[in-house]
Amino acid sequence: MVDSSKTKNKPLPSSSSSSGMIKRLAAVPLLVLLAALIFEPIKPQPPKTCGTANGPPVTSNRTKLNDGRHVAYVEFGVPREMAKNKIIFIHGFDACRYDTLKVSQELLEELSICLVGFDRPGYGESDPYPKKTVKSIATDIEEMADNLQLGPKFYVIGFSMGGEAVWSVLKYIPHRLAGAALLGPVANYWWSGFPANVTEEAWNVQLPADKWVVWVAHHFPWLTNWWNSQKYFPSSSVITQDVRVFCPNDLQVLHKWGGPDRAAYVGQIVQQGNHESLHRDMIVGFGSWDFSPLDLENPFPNNEGSVHLWHGTEDLIVPVHMSRYIAQQLPWITYHELPTAGHMFILGEGMGDTIVRSLLGHD
């Protein structure tokens, strides 16, 4: 049963499995600050921006935004000048423009789709953006779409941390959308409006290390770089590639995430530095938002488009509980809960085609 009381929760990393660590770190703010001052620099190294004297070379197509930043992108499917449907894919944590949803060439041609993948700020070959906010990813997408002449309406699909960004797109540029899909979207445990038991259940699915990483990113964002660089306390299980965050179904498909194709570009993902990519993601994604997904209104009141939310029930990286609650509260969202599936359900055979067909109304 869902607790009817709704509060703005501020969970602490706590569970029976991590109680010992909690006791040892009862004075964590003071201890962390002391250790950081003595042993490690808190201030991150400046990014190595692509195309600058000390940065990697520019090898991709890029478009320039009004503030001077560059966004790298890649296109798949039908050329955008000819395509009837344009889809912008927002990649997840520790990924880049090439990590788009795997959609068959046959479907791209059948539905006349141009699929655009782009590097979010600080990843790949897109310029870092230390002033990045919850809103800025939406305005970046709108400006990129205009630069690429994608037309007045386009679709967006986001996975994981990129899925969380779709909430911002729905909030700030709903008038530009033909439809949207969120795939295992990251949840912010401090969003308002969620019952305490829903947030706590989701929180406690995480590994103890990830509870601390998220908690530090929210309460002490200026320590995020240090926390994920030091060796005194456990850092992000995703960054350290701890296989315990993957459920059995994830492990069965995970080989599709690697392989020679990804090996060819994986070195580009954080080549400009971890702080303006991985750490900035955490700081913004788990920081203080000026809205909650529960506040959103239906962007398609006349059914001229649709919003889809997909989530695996066995997701250990982004527990399903908060997505499930959002879908219960926002009836205009088409919710797809996948039994036994984990975070990497998008790698399942034919899953990309299924998601796209559903979004475009051809399922």
Coordinates of C-alpha atoms in Angstrom, one line a residue:
M1 CA 0.0 0.0 0.0
V2 CA 1.2 3.5 -0.7
D3 CA 1.4 5.9 2.2
S4 CA -1.0 8.7 1.6
S5 CA 1.3 11.3 3.3
K6 CA 3.4 13.1 0.8
T7 CA 6.6 14.7 1.9
K8 CA 9.7 16.2 0.4
N9 CA 12.0 13.4 1.5
K10 CA 15.7 13.7 2.3
P11 CA 16.8 10.1 2.8
L12 CA 20.0 9.1 4.4
P13 CA 22.1 6.2 3.3
S14 CA 20.7 3.5 5.7
S15 CA 19.9 -0.2 5.6
S16 CA 20.8 -3.2 7.6
S17 CA 23.5 -4.1 5.1
S18 CA 25.2 -0.7 5.5
S19 CA 24.6 0.0 9.2
G20 CA 28.2 -0.8 10.1
M21 CA 29.5 1.7 7.6
I22 CA 27.0 4.3 8.7
K23 CA 28.3 4.1 12.3
R24 CA 31.8 4.5 11.1
L25 CA 30.8 7.5 9.0
A26 CA 28.5 9.1 11.6
A27 CA 30.6 12.3 11.4
V28 CA 31.0 12.0 7.6
P29 CA 30.9 15.7 6.7
L30 CA 33.7 16.6 9.1
L31 CA 35.8 13.5 8.4
V32 CA 35.4 13.9 4.6
L33 CA 36.3 17.5 4.7
L34 CA 39.3 16.8 6.9
A35 CA 40.5 14.0 4.7
A36 CA 40.0 16.0 1.6
L37 CA 42.0 18.9 2.9
I38 CA 44.8 16.7 4.1
F39 CA 45.1 14.1 1.4
E40 CA 43.4 15.2 -1.8
P41 CA 42.6 18.4 -3.7
I42 CA 38.8 19.1 -3.6
K43 CA 39.0 21.4 -6.6
P44 CA 38.7 19.3 -9.9
Q45 CA 41.2 19.7 -12.7
P46 CA 40.0 22.0 -15.5
P47 CA 38.5 20.1 -18.4
K48 CA 40.5 19.3 -21.6
T49 CA 38.1 20.8 -24.0
C50 CA 38.1 19.4 -27.5
G51 CA 39.7 21.5 -30.1
T52 CA 41.8 23.5 -27.7
A53 CA 45.6 23.4 -27.3
N54 CA 45.5 20.9 -24.5
G55 CA 42.4 19.0 -25.5
P56 CA 41.5 16.1 -27.8
P57 CA 41.0 16.8 -31.5
V58 CA 37.5 17.3 -33.0
T59 CA 36.5 14.4 -35.2
S60 CA 32.7 14.7 -35.3
N61 CA 30.1 16.9 -36.7
R62 CA 29.3 19.7 -34.3
T63 CA 26.8 22.6 -34.1
K64 CA 27.5 25.8 -32.3
L65 CA 25.0 27.1 -29.7
N66 CA 24.3 30.8 -29.1
D67 CA 26.5 30.9 -26.1
G68 CA 29.5 29.6 -28.1
R69 CA 29.4 26.0 -26.9
H70 CA 29.7 23.2 -29.4
V71 CA 27.5 20.1 -29.5
A72 CA 28.7 17.0 -31.2
Y73 CA 26.1 14.8 -33.0
V74 CA 25.7 11.8 -35.2
E75 CA 22.8 10.8 -37.5
F76 CA 21.3 7.4 -38.3
G77 CA 18.6 6.3 -40.7
V78 CA 17.0 8.5 -43.4
P79 CA 18.8 11.8 -44.1
R80 CA 17.1 14.5 -42.0
E81 CA 16.3 16.6 -45.1
M82 CA 14.1 13.7 -46.3
A83 CA 12.9 12.1 -43.0
K84 CA 9.3 12.5 -42.0
N85 CA 10.0 11.7 -38.3
K86 CA 13.0 13.1 -36.4
I87 CA 14.0 11.5 -33.1
I88 CA 16.6 13.0 -30.7
F89 CA 18.2 10.4 -28.4
I90 CA 19.6 11.5 -25.0
H91 CA 22.3 9.2 -23.8
G92 CA 22.8 8.0 -20.3
F93 CA 25.6 8.2 -17.7
D94 CA 29.1 7.4 -18.9
A95 CA 28.0 7.2 -22.5
C96 CA 28.0 9.4 -25.7
R97 CA 26.4 10.1 -29.0
Y98 CA 27.1 6.7 -30.4
D99 CA 25.2 5.0 -27.6
T100 CA 21.8 5.5 -29.1
L101 CA 18.9 3.1 -29.0
K102 CA 19.6 0.3 -31.4
V103 CA 16.9 0.6 -34.1
S104 CA 17.0 -1.5 -37.2
Q105 CA 17.8 0.1 -40.5
E106 CA 14.6 -1.5 -41.9
L107 CA 12.4 0.3 -39.4
L108 CA 14.2 3.6 -39.8
E109 CA 13.5 3.4 -43.5
E110 CA 10.0 2.1 -43.1
L111 CA 8.9 4.9 -40.8
S112 CA 11.1 7.5 -42.5
I113 CA 13.1 8.3 -39.4
C114 CA 16.2 10.3 -38.8
L115 CA 17.7 9.4 -35.5
V116 CA 20.0 12.0 -34.0
G117 CA 22.4 11.1 -31.1
F118 CA 24.4 13.9 -29.4
D119 CA 27.0 14.3 -26.7
R120 CA 25.6 15.9 -23.6
P121 CA 27.8 18.7 -22.2
G122 CA 31.2 17.5 -21.2
Y123 CA 30.9 14.1 -22.8
G124 CA 32.5 13.0 -26.0
E125 CA 33.2 16.0 -28.1
S126 CA 30.6 18.4 -26.8
D127 CA 32.0 21.4 -24.8
P128 CA 31.8 21.2 -21.0
Y129 CA 29.3 23.4 -19.3
P130 CA 30.1 24.2 -15.7
K131 CA 26.8 26.2 -15.5
K132 CA 24.7 23.3 -16.5
T133 CA 21.3 23.2 -14.9
V134 CA 18.1 21.0 -15.0
K135 CA 16.7 23.4 -17.6
S136 CA 19.8 23.9 -19.8
I137 CA 19.7 20.4 -21.3
A138 CA 16.2 21.2 -22.6
T139 CA 17.2 24.5 -24.1
D140 CA 20.3 22.9 -25.6
I141 CA 18.2 20.3 -27.3
E142 CA 15.8 22.9 -28.7
E143 CA 18.7 25.0 -30.1
M144 CA 20.4 22.0 -31.6
A145 CA 17.1 20.9 -33.2
D146 CA 16.8 24.4 -34.7
N147 CA 20.4 24.4 -36.0
L148 CA 19.9 21.1 -37.6
Q149 CA 16.5 22.2 -39.0
L150 CA 14.6 19.3 -37.5
G151 CA 11.4 21.2 -37.8
P152 CA 8.9 22.6 -35.4
K153 CA 8.2 19.2 -33.8
F154 CA 10.4 16.3 -33.0
Y155 CA 10.5 13.2 -30.7
V156 CA 12.8 12.6 -27.8
I157 CA 13.9 9.4 -26.3
G158 CA 16.1 9.3 -23.2
F159 CA 17.8 6.4 -21.4
S160 CA 18.8 6.3 -17.7
M161 CA 20.3 9.8 -16.9
G162 CA 19.2 10.8 -20.3
G163 CA 15.7 9.6 -19.4
E164 CA 15.7 11.9 -16.4
A165 CA 16.5 14.7 -18.8
V166 CA 13.3 14.0 -20.7
W167 CA 11.4 15.3 -17.6
S168 CA 13.1 18.7 -18.2
V169 CA 12.2 18.6 -21.9
L170 CA 8.6 17.9 -21.0
K171 CA 8.7 20.8 -18.5
Y172 CA 10.5 23.5 -20.6
I173 CA 9.9 22.8 -24.3
P174 CA 6.7 20.7 -24.5
H175 CA 5.5 22.8 -27.5
R176 CA 8.4 21.3 -29.5
L177 CA 7.5 17.7 -28.9
A178 CA 5.8 15.2 -31.2
G179 CA 6.2 12.6 -28.5
A180 CA 8.6 11.4 -25.8
A181 CA 9.9 8.1 -24.3
L182 CA 11.7 7.7 -21.0
L183 CA 13.7 4.4 -20.6
G184 CA 14.6 3.5 -17.1
P185 CA 14.9 7.1 -16.1
V186 CA 17.1 8.1 -13.1
A187 CA 15.0 9.4 -10.2
N188 CA 15.9 12.2 -7.8
Y189 CA 15.2 11.0 -4.3
W190 CA 14.5 14.6 -3.2
W191 CA 11.7 15.3 -5.7
S192 CA 8.7 16.7 -3.9
G193 CA 5.3 14.9 -3.8
F194 CA 6.4 11.3 -3.3
P195 CA 5.2 9.3 -0.3
A196 CA 8.0 8.5 2.1
N197 CA 7.6 4.8 1.7
V198 CA 7.9 4.9 -2.1
T199 CA 11.1 7.0 -1.9
E200 CA 12.6 4.8 0.9
E201 CA 11.9 1.6 -0.9
A202 CA 13.6 2.8 -4.0
W203 CA 16.5 4.2 -2.0
N204 CA 17.1 0.9 -0.2
V205 CA 17.4 -1.1 -3.4
Q206 CA 20.7 0.7 -4.1
L207 CA 24.1 -0.6 -3.1
P208 CA 25.5 1.1 0.0
A209 CA 28.2 2.7 -2.0
D210 CA 25.7 4.3 -4.4
K211 CA 23.6 5.6 -1.5
W212 CA 26.6 7.6 -0.3
V213 CA 27.5 8.8 -3.8
V214 CA 24.0 10.1 -4.4
W215 CA 23.8 11.6 -0.8
V216 CA 27.1 13.5 -1.2
A217 CA 26.1 14.8 -4.7
H218 CA 22.9 16.2 -3.2
H219 CA 24.2 17.6 0.1
F220 CA 27.8 18.4 -0.7
P221 CA 28.1 18.8 -4.5
W222 CA 31.4 20.5 -4.1
L223 CA 32.8 17.2 -2.8
T224 CA 31.5 15.1 -5.6
N225 CA 34.7 15.1 -7.6
W226 CA 36.8 14.2 -4.5
W227 CA 34.4 11.5 -3.3
N228 CA 34.5 9.7 -6.7
S229 CA 38.3 10.1 -7.0
Q230 CA 39.5 9.1 -3.6
K231 CA 40.1 5.6 -2.2
Y232 CA 39.0 6.0 1.4
F233 CA 35.3 5.5 0.9
P234 CA 33.4 3.5 -1.8
S235 CA 32.5 5.5 -5.0
S236 CA 29.9 5.0 -7.7
S237 CA 29.3 1.3 -8.5
V238 CA 28.6 2.3 -12.1
I239 CA 31.9 4.2 -12.5
T240 CA 33.8 1.2 -10.9
Q241 CA 31.8 -1.2 -13.0
D242 CA 30.6 -3.3 -10.1
V243 CA 28.6 -6.2 -11.6
R244 CA 26.4 -6.4 -8.5
V245 CA 24.3 -3.6 -10.0
F246 CA 23.2 -5.8 -12.8
C247 CA 20.4 -8.3 -12.4
P248 CA 20.5 -11.7 -14.1
N249 CA 18.7 -10.4 -17.2
D250 CA 21.1 -7.6 -17.5
L251 CA 24.1 -9.9 -17.3
Q252 CA 22.6 -11.9 -20.2
V253 CA 22.6 -8.9 -22.6
L254 CA 25.5 -6.9 -21.2
H255 CA 27.8 -8.2 -23.8
K256 CA 25.9 -6.2 -26.4
W257 CA 26.9 -3.0 -24.6
G258 CA 30.6 -3.8 -25.1
G259 CA 32.3 -5.4 -28.0
P260 CA 34.5 -4.1 -30.8
D261 CA 32.1 -1.5 -32.0
R262 CA 32.0 0.3 -28.6
A263 CA 35.7 -0.2 -28.1
A264 CA 36.3 2.0 -31.1
Y265 CA 34.8 5.1 -29.3
V266 CA 34.7 4.3 -25.6
G267 CA 37.9 6.3 -25.1
Q268 CA 36.1 9.4 -26.2
I269 CA 33.3 9.3 -23.6
V270 CA 35.1 11.1 -20.7
Q271 CA 38.2 12.3 -22.6
Q272 CA 37.6 15.9 -21.5
G273 CA 37.6 14.9 -17.8
N274 CA 35.4 13.1 -15.4
H275 CA 34.2 16.2 -13.5
E276 CA 32.3 18.0 -16.3
S277 CA 30.8 14.7 -17.5
L278 CA 30.2 12.1 -14.8
H279 CA 30.4 14.3 -11.8
R280 CA 28.3 17.1 -13.3
D281 CA 25.7 14.6 -14.2
M282 CA 25.4 13.6 -10.5
I283 CA 25.5 17.2 -9.2
V284 CA 22.6 18.3 -11.5
G285 CA 20.7 15.0 -11.6
F286 CA 20.6 14.6 -7.8
G287 CA 20.6 18.3 -6.9
S288 CA 17.7 20.6 -6.1
W289 CA 15.1 20.8 -8.8
D290 CA 12.6 23.6 -9.2
F291 CA 9.9 21.1 -10.2
S292 CA 8.9 17.5 -9.7
P293 CA 7.7 15.2 -12.5
L294 CA 4.5 15.0 -10.6
D295 CA 3.9 18.7 -11.3
L296 CA 3.9 18.2 -15.1
E297 CA 0.8 18.6 -17.2
N298 CA -0.1 16.6 -20.3
P299 CA 1.8 18.1 -23.2
F300 CA -0.7 16.4 -25.6
P301 CA -4.2 17.2 -24.3
N302 CA -5.7 16.5 -27.7
N303 CA -3.9 13.2 -28.1
E304 CA -1.7 14.7 -30.9
G305 CA 1.3 12.8 -29.3
S306 CA 2.1 10.5 -26.5
V307 CA 4.6 10.0 -23.6
H308 CA 5.8 6.6 -22.8
L309 CA 7.7 5.4 -19.7
W310 CA 9.5 2.1 -19.7
H311 CA 11.1 0.4 -16.7
G312 CA 12.3 -3.0 -15.7
T313 CA 11.1 -4.4 -12.4
E314 CA 14.5 -5.8 -11.5
D315 CA 16.4 -2.6 -12.2
L316 CA 19.1 -2.3 -9.5
I317 CA 20.7 0.8 -10.8
V318 CA 17.5 2.8 -11.0
P319 CA 14.8 1.1 -8.9
V320 CA 11.4 1.0 -10.5
H321 CA 9.4 2.4 -7.5
M322 CA 9.4 6.1 -8.4
S323 CA 8.7 5.5 -12.1
R324 CA 5.8 3.3 -11.1
Y325 CA 4.4 6.0 -8.8
I326 CA 4.7 8.7 -11.4
A327 CA 2.8 6.6 -13.9
Q328 CA 0.1 6.0 -11.3
Q329 CA -0.3 9.8 -10.7
L330 CA 0.0 10.9 -14.3
P331 CA -2.6 8.9 -16.3
W332 CA -1.5 10.6 -19.6
I333 CA 1.7 8.6 -19.4
T334 CA 1.6 5.2 -21.2
Y335 CA 3.5 3.0 -18.7
H336 CA 5.4 -0.2 -19.7
E337 CA 6.6 -2.2 -16.8
L338 CA 8.8 -5.1 -17.8
P339 CA 8.8 -8.1 -15.5
T340 CA 12.2 -9.6 -14.8
A341 CA 13.9 -6.9 -16.8
G342 CA 16.8 -4.8 -15.4
H343 CA 18.3 -1.5 -16.3
M344 CA 19.8 -2.7 -19.6
F345 CA 16.5 -3.9 -21.1
I346 CA 17.1 -1.7 -24.1
L347 CA 19.6 -4.2 -25.3
G348 CA 17.0 -7.0 -25.6
E349 CA 16.5 -8.4 -29.0
G350 CA 14.2 -6.1 -31.1
M351 CA 13.6 -3.8 -28.1
G352 CA 14.7 -0.7 -29.9
D353 CA 12.2 -1.3 -32.7
T354 CA 9.4 -2.0 -30.2
I355 CA 10.0 1.2 -28.3
V356 CA 10.1 3.3 -31.5
R357 CA 7.0 1.7 -33.0
S358 CA 5.1 2.4 -29.8
L359 CA 6.2 6.0 -29.7
L360 CA 5.3 6.7 -33.3
G361 CA 2.0 4.9 -33.0
H362 CA 2.9 2.0 -35.2
D363 CA 2.8 -0.9 -32.7

